[in-house]
GROMACS .gro file of C-alpha atoms in nm:
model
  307
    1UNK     CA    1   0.290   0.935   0.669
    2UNK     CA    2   0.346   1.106   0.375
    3UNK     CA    3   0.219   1.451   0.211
    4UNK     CA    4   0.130   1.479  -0.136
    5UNK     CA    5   0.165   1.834  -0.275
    6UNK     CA    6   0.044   1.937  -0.593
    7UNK     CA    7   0.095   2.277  -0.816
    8UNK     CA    8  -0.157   2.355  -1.000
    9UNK     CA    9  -0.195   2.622  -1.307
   10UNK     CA   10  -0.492   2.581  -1.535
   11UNK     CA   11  -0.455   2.233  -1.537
   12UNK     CA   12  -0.818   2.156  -1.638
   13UNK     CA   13  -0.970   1.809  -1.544
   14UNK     CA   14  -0.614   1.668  -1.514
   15UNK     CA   15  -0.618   1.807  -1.181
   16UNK     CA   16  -0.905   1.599  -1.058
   17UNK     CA   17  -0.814   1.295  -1.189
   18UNK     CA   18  -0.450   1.278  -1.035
   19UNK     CA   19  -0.615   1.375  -0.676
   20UNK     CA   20  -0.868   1.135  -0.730
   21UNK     CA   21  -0.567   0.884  -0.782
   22UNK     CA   22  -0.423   0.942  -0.474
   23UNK     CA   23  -0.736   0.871  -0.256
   24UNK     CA   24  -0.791   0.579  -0.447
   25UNK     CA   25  -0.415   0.416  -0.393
   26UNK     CA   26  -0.316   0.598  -0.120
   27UNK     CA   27  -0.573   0.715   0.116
   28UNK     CA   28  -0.385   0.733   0.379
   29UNK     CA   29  -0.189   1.057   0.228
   30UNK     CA   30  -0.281   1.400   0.306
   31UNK     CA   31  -0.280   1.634  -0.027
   32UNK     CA   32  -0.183   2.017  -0.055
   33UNK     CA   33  -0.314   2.155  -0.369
   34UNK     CA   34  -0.111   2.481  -0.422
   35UNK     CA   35  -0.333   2.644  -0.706
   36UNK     CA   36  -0.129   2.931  -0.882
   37UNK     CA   37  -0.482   3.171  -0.955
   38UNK     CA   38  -0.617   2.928  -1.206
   39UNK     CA   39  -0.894   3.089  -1.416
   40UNK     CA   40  -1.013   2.752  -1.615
   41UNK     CA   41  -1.221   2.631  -1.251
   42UNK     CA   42  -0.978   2.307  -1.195
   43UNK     CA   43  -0.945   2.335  -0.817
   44UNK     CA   44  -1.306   2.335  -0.747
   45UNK     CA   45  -1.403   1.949  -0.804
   46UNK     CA   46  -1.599   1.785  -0.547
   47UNK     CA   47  -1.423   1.718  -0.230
   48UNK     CA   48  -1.547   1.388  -0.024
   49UNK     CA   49  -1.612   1.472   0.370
   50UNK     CA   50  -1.340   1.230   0.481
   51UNK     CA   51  -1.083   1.331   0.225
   52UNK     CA   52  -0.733   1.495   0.360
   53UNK     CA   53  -0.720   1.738   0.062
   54UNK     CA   54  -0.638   2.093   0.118
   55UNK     CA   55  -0.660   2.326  -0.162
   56UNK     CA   56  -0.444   2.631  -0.128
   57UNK     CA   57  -0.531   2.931  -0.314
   58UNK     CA   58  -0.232   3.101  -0.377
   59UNK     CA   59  -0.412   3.463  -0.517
   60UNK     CA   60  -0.148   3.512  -0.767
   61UNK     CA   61   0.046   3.313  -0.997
   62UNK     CA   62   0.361   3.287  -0.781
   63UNK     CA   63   0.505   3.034  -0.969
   64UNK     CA   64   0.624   2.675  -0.938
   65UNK     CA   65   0.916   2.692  -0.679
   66UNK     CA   66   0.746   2.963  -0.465
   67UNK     CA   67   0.359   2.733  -0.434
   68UNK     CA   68   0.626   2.380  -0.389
   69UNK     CA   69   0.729   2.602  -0.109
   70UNK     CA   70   0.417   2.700   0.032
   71UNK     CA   71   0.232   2.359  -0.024
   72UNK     CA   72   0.562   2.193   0.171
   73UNK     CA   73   0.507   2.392   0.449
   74UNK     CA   74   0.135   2.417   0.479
   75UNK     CA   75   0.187   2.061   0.602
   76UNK     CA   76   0.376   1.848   0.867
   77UNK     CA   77   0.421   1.470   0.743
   78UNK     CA   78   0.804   1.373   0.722
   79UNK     CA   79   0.797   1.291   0.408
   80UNK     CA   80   0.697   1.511   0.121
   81UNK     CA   81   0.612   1.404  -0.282
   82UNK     CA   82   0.574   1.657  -0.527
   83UNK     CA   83   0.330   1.560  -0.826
   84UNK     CA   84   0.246   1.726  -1.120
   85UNK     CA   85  -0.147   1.754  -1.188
   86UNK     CA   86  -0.086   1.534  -1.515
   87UNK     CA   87  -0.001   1.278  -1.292
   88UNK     CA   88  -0.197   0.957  -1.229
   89UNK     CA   89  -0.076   0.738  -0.910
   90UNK     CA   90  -0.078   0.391  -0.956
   91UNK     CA   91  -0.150   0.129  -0.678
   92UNK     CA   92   0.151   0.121  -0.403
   93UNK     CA   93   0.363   0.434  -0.575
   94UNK     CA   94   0.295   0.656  -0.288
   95UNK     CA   95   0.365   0.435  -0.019
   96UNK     CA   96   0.681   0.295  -0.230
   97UNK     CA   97   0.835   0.599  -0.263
   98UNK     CA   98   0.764   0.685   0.141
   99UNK     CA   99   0.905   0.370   0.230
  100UNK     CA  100   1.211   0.488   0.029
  101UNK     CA  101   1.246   0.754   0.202
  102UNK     CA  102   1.264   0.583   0.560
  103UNK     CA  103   1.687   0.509   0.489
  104UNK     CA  104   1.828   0.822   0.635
  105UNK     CA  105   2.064   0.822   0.400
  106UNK     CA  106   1.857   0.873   0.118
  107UNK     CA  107   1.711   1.254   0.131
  108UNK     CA  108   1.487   1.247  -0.190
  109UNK     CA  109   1.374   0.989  -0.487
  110UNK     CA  110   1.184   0.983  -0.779
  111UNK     CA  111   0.905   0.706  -0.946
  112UNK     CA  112   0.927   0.574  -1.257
  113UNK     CA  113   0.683   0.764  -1.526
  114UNK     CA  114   0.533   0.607  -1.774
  115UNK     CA  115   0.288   0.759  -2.076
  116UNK     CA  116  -0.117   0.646  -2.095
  117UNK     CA  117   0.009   0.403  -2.370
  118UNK     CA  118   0.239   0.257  -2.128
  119UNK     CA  119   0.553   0.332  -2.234
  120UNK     CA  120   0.847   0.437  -2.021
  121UNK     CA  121   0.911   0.797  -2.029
  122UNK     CA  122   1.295   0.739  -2.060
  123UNK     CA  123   1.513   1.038  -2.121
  124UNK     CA  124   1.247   1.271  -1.938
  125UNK     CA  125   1.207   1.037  -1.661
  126UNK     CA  126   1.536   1.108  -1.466
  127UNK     CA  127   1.830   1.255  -1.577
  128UNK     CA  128   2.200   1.337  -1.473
  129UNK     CA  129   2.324   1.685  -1.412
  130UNK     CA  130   2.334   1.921  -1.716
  131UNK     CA  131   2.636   2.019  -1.863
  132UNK     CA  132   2.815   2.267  -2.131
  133UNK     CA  133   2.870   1.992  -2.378
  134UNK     CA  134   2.482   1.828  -2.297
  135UNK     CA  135   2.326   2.191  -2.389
  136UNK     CA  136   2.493   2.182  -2.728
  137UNK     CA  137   2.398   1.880  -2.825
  138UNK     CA  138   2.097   1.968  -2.763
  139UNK     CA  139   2.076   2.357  -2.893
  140UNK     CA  140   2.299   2.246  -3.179
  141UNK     CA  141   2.029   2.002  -3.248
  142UNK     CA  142   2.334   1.721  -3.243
  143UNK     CA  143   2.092   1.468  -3.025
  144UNK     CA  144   1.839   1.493  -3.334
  145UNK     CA  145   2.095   1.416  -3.613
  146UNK     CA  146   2.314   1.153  -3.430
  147UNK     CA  147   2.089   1.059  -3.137
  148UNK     CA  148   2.359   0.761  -3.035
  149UNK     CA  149   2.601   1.113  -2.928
  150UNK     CA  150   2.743   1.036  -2.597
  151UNK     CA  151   2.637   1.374  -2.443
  152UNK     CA  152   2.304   1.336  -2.496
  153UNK     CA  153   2.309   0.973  -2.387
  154UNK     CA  154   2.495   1.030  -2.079
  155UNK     CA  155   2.236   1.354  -1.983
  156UNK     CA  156   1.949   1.174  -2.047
  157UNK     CA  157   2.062   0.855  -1.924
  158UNK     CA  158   1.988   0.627  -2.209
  159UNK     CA  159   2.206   0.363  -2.158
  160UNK     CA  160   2.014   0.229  -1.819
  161UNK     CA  161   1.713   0.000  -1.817
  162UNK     CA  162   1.547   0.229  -1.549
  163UNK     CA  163   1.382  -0.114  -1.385
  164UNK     CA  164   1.629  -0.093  -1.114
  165UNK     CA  165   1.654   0.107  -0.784
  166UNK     CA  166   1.959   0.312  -0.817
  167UNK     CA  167   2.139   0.617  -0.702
  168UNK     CA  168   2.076   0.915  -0.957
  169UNK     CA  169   2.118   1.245  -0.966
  170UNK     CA  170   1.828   1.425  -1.078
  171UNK     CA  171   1.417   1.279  -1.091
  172UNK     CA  172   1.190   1.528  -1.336
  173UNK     CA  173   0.975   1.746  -1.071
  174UNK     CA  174   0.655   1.565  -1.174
  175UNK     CA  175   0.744   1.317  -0.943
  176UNK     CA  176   1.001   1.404  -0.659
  177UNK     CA  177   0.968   1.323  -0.267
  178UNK     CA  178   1.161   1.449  -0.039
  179UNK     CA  179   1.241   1.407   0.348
  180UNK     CA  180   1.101   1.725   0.519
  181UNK     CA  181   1.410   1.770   0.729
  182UNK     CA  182   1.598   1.762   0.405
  183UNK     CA  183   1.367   2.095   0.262
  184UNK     CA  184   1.383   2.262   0.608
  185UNK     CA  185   1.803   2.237   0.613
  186UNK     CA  186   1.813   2.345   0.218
  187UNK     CA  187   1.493   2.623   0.261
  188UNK     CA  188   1.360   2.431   0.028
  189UNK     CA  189   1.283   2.527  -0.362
  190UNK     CA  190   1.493   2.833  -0.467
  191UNK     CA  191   1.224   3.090  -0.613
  192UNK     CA  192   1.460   3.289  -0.848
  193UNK     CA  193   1.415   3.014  -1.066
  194UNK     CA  194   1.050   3.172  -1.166
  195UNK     CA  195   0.827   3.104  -1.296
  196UNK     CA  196   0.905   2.718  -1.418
  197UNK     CA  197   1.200   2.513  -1.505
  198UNK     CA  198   1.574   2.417  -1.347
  199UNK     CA  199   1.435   2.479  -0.996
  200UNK     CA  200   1.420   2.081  -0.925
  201UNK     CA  201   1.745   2.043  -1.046
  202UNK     CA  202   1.882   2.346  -0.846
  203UNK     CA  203   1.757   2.115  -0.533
  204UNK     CA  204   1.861   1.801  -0.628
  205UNK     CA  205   2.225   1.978  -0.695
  206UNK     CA  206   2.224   2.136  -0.355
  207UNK     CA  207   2.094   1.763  -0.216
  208UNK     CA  208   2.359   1.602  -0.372
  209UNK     CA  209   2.617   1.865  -0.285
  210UNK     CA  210   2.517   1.812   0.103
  211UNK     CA  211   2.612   1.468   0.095
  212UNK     CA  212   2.236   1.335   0.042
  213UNK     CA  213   2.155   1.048  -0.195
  214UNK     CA  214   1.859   1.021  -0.488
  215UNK     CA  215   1.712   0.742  -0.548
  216UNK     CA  216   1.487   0.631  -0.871
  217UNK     CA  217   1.222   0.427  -0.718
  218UNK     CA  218   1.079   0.130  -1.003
  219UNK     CA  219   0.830   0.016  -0.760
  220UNK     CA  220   0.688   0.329  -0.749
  221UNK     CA  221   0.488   0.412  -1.068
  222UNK     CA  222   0.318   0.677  -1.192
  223UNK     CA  223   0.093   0.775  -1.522
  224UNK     CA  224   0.233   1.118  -1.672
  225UNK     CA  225   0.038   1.309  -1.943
  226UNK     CA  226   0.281   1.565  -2.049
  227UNK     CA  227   0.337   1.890  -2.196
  228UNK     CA  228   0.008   2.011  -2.081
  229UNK     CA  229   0.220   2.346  -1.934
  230UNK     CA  230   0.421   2.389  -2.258
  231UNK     CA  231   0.064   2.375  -2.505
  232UNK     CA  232  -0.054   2.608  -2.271
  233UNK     CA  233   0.250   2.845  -2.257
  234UNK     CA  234   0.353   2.802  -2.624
  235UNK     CA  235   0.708   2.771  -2.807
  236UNK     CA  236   0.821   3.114  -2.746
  237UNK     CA  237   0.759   3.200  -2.410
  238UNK     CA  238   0.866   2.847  -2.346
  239UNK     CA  239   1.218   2.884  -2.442
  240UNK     CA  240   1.213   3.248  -2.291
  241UNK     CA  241   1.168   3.080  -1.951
  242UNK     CA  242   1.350   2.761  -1.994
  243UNK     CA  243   1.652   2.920  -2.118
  244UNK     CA  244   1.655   3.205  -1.908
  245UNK     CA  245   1.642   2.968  -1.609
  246UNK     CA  246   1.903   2.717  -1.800
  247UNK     CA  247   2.162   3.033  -1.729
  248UNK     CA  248   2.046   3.098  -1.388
  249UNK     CA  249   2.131   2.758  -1.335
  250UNK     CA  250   2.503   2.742  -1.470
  251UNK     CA  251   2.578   3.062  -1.357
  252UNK     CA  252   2.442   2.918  -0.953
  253UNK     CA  253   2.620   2.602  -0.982
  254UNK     CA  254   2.930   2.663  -1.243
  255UNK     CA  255   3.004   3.014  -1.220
  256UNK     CA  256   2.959   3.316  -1.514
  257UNK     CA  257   3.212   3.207  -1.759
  258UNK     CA  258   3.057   2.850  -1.802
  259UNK     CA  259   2.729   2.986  -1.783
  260UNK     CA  260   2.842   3.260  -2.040
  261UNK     CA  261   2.927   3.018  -2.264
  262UNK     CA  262   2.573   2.828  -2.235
  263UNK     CA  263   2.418   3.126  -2.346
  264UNK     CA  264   2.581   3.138  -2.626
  265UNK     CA  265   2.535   2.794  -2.749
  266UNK     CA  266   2.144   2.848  -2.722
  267UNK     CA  267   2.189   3.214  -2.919
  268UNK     CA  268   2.369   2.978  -3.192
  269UNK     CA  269   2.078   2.724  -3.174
  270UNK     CA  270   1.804   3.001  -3.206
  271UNK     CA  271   1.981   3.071  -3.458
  272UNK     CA  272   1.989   2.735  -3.626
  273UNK     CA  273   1.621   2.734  -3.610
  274UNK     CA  274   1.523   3.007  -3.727
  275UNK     CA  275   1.693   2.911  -4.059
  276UNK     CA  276   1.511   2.580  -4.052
  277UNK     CA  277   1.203   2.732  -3.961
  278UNK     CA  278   1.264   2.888  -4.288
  279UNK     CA  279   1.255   2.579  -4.514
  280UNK     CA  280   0.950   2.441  -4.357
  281UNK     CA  281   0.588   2.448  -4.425
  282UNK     CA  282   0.443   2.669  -4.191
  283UNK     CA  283   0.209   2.415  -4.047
  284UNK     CA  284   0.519   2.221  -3.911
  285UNK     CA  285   0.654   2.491  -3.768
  286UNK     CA  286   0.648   2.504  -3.398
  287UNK     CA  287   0.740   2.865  -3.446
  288UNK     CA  288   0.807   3.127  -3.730
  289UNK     CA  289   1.145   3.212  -3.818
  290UNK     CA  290   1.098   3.524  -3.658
  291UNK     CA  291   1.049   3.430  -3.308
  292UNK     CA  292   1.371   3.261  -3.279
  293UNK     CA  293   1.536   3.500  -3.426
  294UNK     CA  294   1.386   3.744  -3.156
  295UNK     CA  295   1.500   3.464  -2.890
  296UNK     CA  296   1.909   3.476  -3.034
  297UNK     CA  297   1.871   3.866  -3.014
  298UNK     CA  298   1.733   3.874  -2.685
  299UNK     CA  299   1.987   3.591  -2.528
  300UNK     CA  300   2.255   3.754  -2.704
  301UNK     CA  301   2.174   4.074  -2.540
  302UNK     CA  302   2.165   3.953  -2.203
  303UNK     CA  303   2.406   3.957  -1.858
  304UNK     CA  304   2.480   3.621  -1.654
  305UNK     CA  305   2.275   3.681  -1.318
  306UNK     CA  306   2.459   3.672  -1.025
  307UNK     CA  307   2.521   3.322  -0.897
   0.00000   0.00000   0.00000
C-alpha cells in the first residue's frame, strides 16, 4: 500500500482534480491532504463515502517541509508519494512508483512529468545536485545565452532521454515517493528550509549520502501544471525565498565559504537584471529594475546561516 500526501496552499480547483486522479487510477491509495490555511475554499470539494482521503487542516501556513512532515506521519502505509496539487495521476503511476519502491535498495524515486500538451518536462523533471558553477550559469544568465553550456546541461540533465529507469540524484518534489522507514531514519523533511524550495533536495542529498539510491520511474507518469505557486507568490518574493533557501542549502551541504560564494553570484545576477530590466518595455518585465536591485542589496547584506 501506498500513501499519497498532498500540500496544499490556495491551490484553487487544481486541488480537486489531482485527488480526483488518484481515486480514479489508484483507488487503492489512501490520500493526506496537508492544507497550509488556504483562504481560496480548495480543500472543501466533495468527498465520496468510500474515499480514503483525509484532509488535514494545518491552521497556519507552516510551510511546505513542515505539512510533508505532518501529512507523512498522519499516515502508516510503507510507502509514501509526495504530489503537488497541480498534479494529475495517470493510469498505473501510483502503483509504478510503489512497486519501485519494493527493492530495498532503492529508498525514494520520482515519475516522469509531463505538461497538459504532452510534452516532457525535461530540465525541471529531475535534476542532479546543484553546484557553484550550475548557479552561475544560471544567475549569470549563461544557460540563456549559450544554452548548449555544460553546467547547465549537466544540472539539468539534458543530455538523457529520460525514457529509461535510472539511478538519479534528485526528482522535483511534485512527484517524490519515498520508503517510510527511509523518512523515519532521516526525520524526514528539514523545516529550516521554509517556507518553499531546496527542502527536496536537502532529502534527496541526505538519501544519497546514507547510501540510499533514487530512481526516475518512466512507467510512472504524471500531468504537471506548473508555476501555479510562483503566479501566486510573484517574482520578488520568489527569488527572496528561493535564494535565501539556495544558501541554506550550500552552506548545509558545502560549508560557508562555498555557500559564500553562491551568494554572491546571485547578488551579481540581481544585478544583471536589474540593468536589463532597464532596457525593456515594462510589460515584459517580470519585475522593475528596482526590485532586483533591492534583491542584490539585500543578498549582499546578508550572513551564511549556520550549516
Amino acid at each position: 500500500m501506498i500513501s499519497v500526501v498532498i500540500v496544499n496552499w490556495n491551490s484553487g480547483p487544481l486541488l480537486e482534480r489531482c485527488v480526483r486522479s488518484i481515486w480514479r487510477h489508484a483507488p487503492e491509495a489512501r490520500i493526506a491532504v496537508a492544507d497550509n490555511a488556504s483562504e481560496d475554499g480548495s480543500p472543501d470539494f466533495e468527498i465520496p463515502g468510500s474515499a480514503a482521503v483525509h484532509i488535514m487542516r494545518l491552521g497556519r501556513n507552516a510551510g511546505f517541509a513542515a505539512a510533508c512532515n505532518a501529512g507523512w506521519r498522519g499516515t502508516e502505509d510503507a510507502h509514501v508519494l509526495f504530489l503537488n496539487p497541480d498534479t494529475e495521476a495517470l493510469a498505473g503511476s501510483v502503483q509504478a512508483l510503489a512497486d519501485t519502491l519494493c527493492d530495498p535498495s532503492i529508498w525514494a524515486g520520482g515519475g516522469s512529468l509531463c505538461s497538459p500538451d504532452g510534452r516532457h518536462q525535461a530540465g525541471f523533471n529531475v535534476r542532479s545536485f546543484p553546484t557553484p558553477a550550475s548557479v552561475a550559469a544560471d544567475m549569470l544568465l549563461l544557460d540563456e545565452i549559450w544554452p548548449g553550456n555544460p553546467w547547465t546541461r549537466r544540472y539539468r540533465m539534458l543530455d538523457w532521454d529520460h525514457l529509461s529507469l535510472r539511478d538519479v540524484d534528485q526528482p522535483a518534489a511534485a512527484c517524490l515517493a519515498v520508503r517510510r522507514d527511509v523518512l523515519a531514519k532521516l526525520g524526514g523533511f528539514d523545516e529550516a528550509f521554509h517556507p518553499a524550495w531546496f527542502e527536496d533536495v536537502d532529502l534527496c542529498r541526505r538519501i544519497r549520502g546514507a547510501g540510499g539510491r533514487i530512481v526516475f520511474q518512466p512507467r510512472a507518469r504524471f500531468i504537471h501544471h506548473g508555476g501555479s505557486t510562483l503566479q501566486r507568490l510573484g517574482e520578488e518574493a520568489f527569488r527572496e525565498i528561493f535564494h535565501a533557501n539556495q544558501i541554506r542549502y550550500f552552506a548545509k551541504h558545502h560549508g560557508a565559504a562555498t555557500a559564500a560564494a553562491v551568494r554572491r553570484w546571485i547578488v551579481a545576477g540581481m544585478a544583471i537584471r536589474a540593468l536589463l530590466a532597464l532596457g525593456l518595455p515594462r510589460q515584459r518585465r517580470k519585475a522593475s529594475p528596482g526590485t532586483y536591485w533591492g534583491l542584490a542589496r539585500r543578498f549582499s547584506g546578508r550572513k551564511e546561516p549556520a550549516a
